Short mmCIF file of C-alpha atoms in Angstrom, two decimals:
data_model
loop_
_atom_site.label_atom_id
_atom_site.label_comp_id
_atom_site.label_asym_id
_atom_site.label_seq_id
_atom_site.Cartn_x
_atom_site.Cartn_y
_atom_site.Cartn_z
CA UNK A 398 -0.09 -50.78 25.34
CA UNK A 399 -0.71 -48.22 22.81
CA UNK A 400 -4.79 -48.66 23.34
CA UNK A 401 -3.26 -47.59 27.28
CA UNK A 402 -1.05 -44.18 26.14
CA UNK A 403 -3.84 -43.31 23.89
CA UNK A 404 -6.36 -43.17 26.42
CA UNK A 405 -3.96 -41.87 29.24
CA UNK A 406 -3.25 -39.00 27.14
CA UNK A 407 -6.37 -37.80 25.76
CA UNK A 408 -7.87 -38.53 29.62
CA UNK A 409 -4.90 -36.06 31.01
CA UNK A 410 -5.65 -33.29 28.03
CA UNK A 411 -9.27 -33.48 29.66
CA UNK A 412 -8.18 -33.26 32.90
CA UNK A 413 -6.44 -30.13 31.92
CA UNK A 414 -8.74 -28.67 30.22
CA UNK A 415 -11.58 -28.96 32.89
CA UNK A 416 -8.89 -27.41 35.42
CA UNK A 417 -10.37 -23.85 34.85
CA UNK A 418 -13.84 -24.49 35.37
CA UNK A 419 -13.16 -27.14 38.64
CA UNK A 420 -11.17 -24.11 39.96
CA UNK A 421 -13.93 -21.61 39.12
CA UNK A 422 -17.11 -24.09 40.83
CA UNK A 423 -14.67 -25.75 43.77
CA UNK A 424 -11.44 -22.89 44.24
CA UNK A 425 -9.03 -25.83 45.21
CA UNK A 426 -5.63 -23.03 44.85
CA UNK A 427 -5.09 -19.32 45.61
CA UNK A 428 -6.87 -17.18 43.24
CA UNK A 429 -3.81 -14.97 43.04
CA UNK A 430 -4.53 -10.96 41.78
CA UNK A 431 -3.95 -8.61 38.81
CA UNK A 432 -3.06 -5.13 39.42
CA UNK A 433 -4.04 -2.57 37.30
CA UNK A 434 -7.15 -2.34 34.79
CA UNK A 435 -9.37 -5.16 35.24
CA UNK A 436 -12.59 -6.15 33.51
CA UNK A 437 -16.13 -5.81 35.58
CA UNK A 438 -18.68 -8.21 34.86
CA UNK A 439 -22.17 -5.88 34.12
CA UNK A 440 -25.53 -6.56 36.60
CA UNK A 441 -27.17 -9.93 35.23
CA UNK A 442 -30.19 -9.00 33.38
CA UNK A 443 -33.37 -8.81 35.04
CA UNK A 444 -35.77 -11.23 32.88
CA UNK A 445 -33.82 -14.21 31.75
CA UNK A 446 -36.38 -15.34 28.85
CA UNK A 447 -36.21 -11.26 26.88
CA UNK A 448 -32.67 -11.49 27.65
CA UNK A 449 -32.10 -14.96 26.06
CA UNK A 450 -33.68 -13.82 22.95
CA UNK A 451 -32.09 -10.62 22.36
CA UNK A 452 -29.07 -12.41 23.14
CA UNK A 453 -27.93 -9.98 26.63
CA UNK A 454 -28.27 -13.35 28.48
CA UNK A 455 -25.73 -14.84 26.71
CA UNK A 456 -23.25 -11.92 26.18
CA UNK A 457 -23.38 -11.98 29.94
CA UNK A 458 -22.90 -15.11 30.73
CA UNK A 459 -19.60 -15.22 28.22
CA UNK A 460 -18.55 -11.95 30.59
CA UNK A 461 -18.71 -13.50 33.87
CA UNK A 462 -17.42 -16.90 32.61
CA UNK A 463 -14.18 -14.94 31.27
CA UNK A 464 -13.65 -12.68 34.29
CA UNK A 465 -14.62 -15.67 36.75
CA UNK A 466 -12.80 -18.62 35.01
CA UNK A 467 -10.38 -20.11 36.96
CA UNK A 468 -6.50 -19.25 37.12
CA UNK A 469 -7.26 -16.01 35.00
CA UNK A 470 -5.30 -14.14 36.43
CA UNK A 471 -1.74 -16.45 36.26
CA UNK A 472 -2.82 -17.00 32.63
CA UNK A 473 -3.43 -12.91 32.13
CA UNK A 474 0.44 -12.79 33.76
CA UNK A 475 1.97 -15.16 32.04
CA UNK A 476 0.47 -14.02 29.02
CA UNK A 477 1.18 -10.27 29.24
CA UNK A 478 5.07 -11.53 30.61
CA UNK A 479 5.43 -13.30 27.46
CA UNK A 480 4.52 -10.87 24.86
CA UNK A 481 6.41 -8.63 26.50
CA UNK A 482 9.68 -10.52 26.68
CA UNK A 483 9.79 -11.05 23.74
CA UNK A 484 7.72 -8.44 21.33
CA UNK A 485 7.87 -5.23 23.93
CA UNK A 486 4.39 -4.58 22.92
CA UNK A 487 0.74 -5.40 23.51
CA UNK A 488 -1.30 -4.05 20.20
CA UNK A 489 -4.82 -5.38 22.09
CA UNK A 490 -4.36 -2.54 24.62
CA UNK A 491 -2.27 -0.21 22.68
CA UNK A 492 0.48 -0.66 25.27
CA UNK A 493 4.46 -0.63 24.82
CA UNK A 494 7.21 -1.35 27.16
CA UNK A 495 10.24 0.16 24.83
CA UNK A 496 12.74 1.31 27.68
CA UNK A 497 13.20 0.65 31.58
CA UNK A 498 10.51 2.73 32.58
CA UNK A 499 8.15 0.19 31.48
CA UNK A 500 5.17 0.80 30.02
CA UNK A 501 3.44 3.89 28.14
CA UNK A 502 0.24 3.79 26.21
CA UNK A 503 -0.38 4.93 22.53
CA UNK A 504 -2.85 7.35 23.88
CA UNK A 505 -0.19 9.74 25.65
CA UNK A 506 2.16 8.95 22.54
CA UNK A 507 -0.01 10.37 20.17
CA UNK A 508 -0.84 13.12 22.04
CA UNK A 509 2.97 14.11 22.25
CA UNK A 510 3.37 13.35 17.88
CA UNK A 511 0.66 16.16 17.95
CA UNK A 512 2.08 18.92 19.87
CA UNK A 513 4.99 18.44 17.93
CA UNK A 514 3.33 17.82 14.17
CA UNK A 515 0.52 20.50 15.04
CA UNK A 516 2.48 22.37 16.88
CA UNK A 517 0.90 26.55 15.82
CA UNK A 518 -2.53 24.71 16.36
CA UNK A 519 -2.05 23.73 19.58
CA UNK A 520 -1.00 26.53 20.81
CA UNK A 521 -3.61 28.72 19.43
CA UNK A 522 -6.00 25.97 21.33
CA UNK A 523 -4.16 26.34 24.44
CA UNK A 524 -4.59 29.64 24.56
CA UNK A 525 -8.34 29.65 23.84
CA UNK A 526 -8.50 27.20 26.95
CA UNK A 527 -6.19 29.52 28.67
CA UNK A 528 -8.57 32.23 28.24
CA UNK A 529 -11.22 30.49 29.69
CA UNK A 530 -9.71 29.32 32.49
CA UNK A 531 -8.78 32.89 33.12
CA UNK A 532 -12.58 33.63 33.65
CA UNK A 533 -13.04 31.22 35.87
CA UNK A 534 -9.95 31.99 37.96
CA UNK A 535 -11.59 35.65 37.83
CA UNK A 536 -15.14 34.25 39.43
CA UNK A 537 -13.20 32.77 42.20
CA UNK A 538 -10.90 35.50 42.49
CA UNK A 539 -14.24 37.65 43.17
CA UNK A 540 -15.40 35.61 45.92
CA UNK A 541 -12.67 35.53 47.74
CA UNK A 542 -11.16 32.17 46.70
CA UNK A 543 -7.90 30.98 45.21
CA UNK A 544 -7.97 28.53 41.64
CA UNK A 545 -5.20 27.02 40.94
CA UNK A 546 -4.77 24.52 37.72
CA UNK A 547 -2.12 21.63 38.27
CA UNK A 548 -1.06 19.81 35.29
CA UNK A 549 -0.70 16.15 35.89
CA UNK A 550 2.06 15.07 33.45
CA UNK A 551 2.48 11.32 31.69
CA UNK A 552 5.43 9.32 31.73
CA UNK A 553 6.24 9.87 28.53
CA UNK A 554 6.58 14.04 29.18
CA UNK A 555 8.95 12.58 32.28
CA UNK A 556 10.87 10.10 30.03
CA UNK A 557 10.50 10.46 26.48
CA UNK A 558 13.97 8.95 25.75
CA UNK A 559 12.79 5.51 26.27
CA UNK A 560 10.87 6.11 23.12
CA UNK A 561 13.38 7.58 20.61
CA UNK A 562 12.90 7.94 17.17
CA UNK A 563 10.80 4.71 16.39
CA UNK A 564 8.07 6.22 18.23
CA UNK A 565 8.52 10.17 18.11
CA UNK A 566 8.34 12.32 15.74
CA UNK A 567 11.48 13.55 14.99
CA UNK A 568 13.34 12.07 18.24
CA UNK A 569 13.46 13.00 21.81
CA UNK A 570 16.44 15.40 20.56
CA UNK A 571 15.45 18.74 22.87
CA UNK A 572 12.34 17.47 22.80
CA UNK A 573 10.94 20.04 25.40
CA UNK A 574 11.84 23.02 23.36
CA UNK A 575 9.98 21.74 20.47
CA UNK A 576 6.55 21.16 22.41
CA UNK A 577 4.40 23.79 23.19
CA UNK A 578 3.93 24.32 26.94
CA UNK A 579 0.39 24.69 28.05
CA UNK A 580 1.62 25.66 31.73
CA UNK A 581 3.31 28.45 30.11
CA UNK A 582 0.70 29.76 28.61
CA UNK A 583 -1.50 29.30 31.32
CA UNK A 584 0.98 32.43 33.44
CA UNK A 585 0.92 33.90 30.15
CA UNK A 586 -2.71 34.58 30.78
CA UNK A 587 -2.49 35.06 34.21
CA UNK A 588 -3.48 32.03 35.24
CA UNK A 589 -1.94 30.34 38.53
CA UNK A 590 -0.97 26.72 37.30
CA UNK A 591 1.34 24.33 38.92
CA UNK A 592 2.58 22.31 35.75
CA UNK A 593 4.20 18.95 37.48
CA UNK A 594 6.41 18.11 34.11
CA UNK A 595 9.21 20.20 34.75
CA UNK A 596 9.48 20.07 38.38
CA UNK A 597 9.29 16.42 38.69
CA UNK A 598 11.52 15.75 35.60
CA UNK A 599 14.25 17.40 37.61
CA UNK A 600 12.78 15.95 41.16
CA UNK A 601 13.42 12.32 39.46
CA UNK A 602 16.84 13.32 38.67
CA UNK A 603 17.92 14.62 42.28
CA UNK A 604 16.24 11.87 44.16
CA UNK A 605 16.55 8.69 41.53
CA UNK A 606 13.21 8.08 42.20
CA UNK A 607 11.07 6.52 39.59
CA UNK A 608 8.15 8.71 39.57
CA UNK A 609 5.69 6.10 37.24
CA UNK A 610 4.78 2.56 37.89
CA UNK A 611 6.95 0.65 35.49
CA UNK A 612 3.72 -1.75 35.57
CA UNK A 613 1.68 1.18 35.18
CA UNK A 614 0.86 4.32 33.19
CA UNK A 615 0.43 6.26 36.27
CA UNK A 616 2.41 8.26 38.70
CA UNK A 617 3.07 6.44 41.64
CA UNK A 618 1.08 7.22 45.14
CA UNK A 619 4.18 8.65 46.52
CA UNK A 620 4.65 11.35 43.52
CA UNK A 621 1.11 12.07 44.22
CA UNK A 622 1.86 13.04 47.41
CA UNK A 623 4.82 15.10 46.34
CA UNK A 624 2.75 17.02 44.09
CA UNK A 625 -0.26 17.29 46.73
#
């Protein structure tokens, strides 16, 4: 009887196991989807026995298996649903989910820390961009044409309270009077600039409509539009 269980149980871990791959060769459920980033598999290399030895065959192959294998993506779900249940955070792609707006990247984060920690240098580099785009608003003003710079704002210049102290220098505490505002200086220069951070900051809190995917770090298509 135990001989039985034994072998039972190490035949159902195989069976388990082998799932992926049966599902990958013979697709015997619905692949399901991912939204959002997703990784491409590069172009197979062109001469197998180069490739082998310089070992592009094989980094391939360990590509396509990973982006092929079978149920990825409810493993990638379940995966990314669990570590952020629990731990609100995702260190492998420098994502957080700290508030109900879901998730912001350490990229726009950091970007924010510096306006506010490098705040005189910033501006002085604003207004060297400023000056420049002044020139170029000048050619097109010359030919007859109209430039006009929008400023596509992150979620976290929309809702910076979902990050707070833990993540902000100094709090979200009239945060917008601390940063320096590149729109500003853009009419400053005499510049025409449509800078989407105020207006949809108070658009949001008219309408109640979220204007970022909470999945996302992107506007939704419908803000696009309202900006458009």
């Amino acid at each position: 009887q135990f001989s039985f269980i034994k072998i039972f149980c190490c035949t159902s871990i195989v069976c388990v196991l082998t799932l992926p791959a049966i599902q990958w060769i013979y697709p015997f459920a619905a692949k399901g989807s991912l939204s959002g980033y997703t990784d491409d598999v590069p172009p197979a290399p062109d001469k197998i026995m180069p490739a082998f030895f310089d070992k592009s065959l094989q980094k391939w192959v360990e590509k396509y298996f990973d982006v092929n294998l079978g149920f990825r993506s409810y493993f990638v779900r379940t995966f990314n649903e669990v570590i952020f249940l629990f731990f609100k955070e995702s260190s492998n792609r420098a994502l957080i989910a700290p508030g109900s707006h879901g998730l912001y990247n350490d990229l726009s984060i950091n970007h924010m820390n510096e306006e506010l920690t490098q705040k005189e240098e910033k501006i002085k580099f604003y207004q060297l961009e400023a000056e420049k785009l002044k020139k170029v608003s000048d050619i097109f003003k010359s030919q007859g044409k109209h430039f006009l710079v929008i400023i596509a704002s992150s979620k976290i210049y929309i809702y910076p309270e979902d990050l707070g102290d833990q993540h902000i220098k100094g709090g979200t505490t009239r945060i917008f009077e601390r940063l320096p505002s590149f729109g500003s200086i853009l009419k400053e220069k005499g510049v025409d600039v449509f800078d989407s951070g105020p207006f949809l900051r108070e658009w949001t809190l008219v309408s109640g409509i979220d204007t970022h995917s909470r999945a996302g770090v992107h506007w939704n298509f419908y803000v696009g539009c309202i900006v458009a």
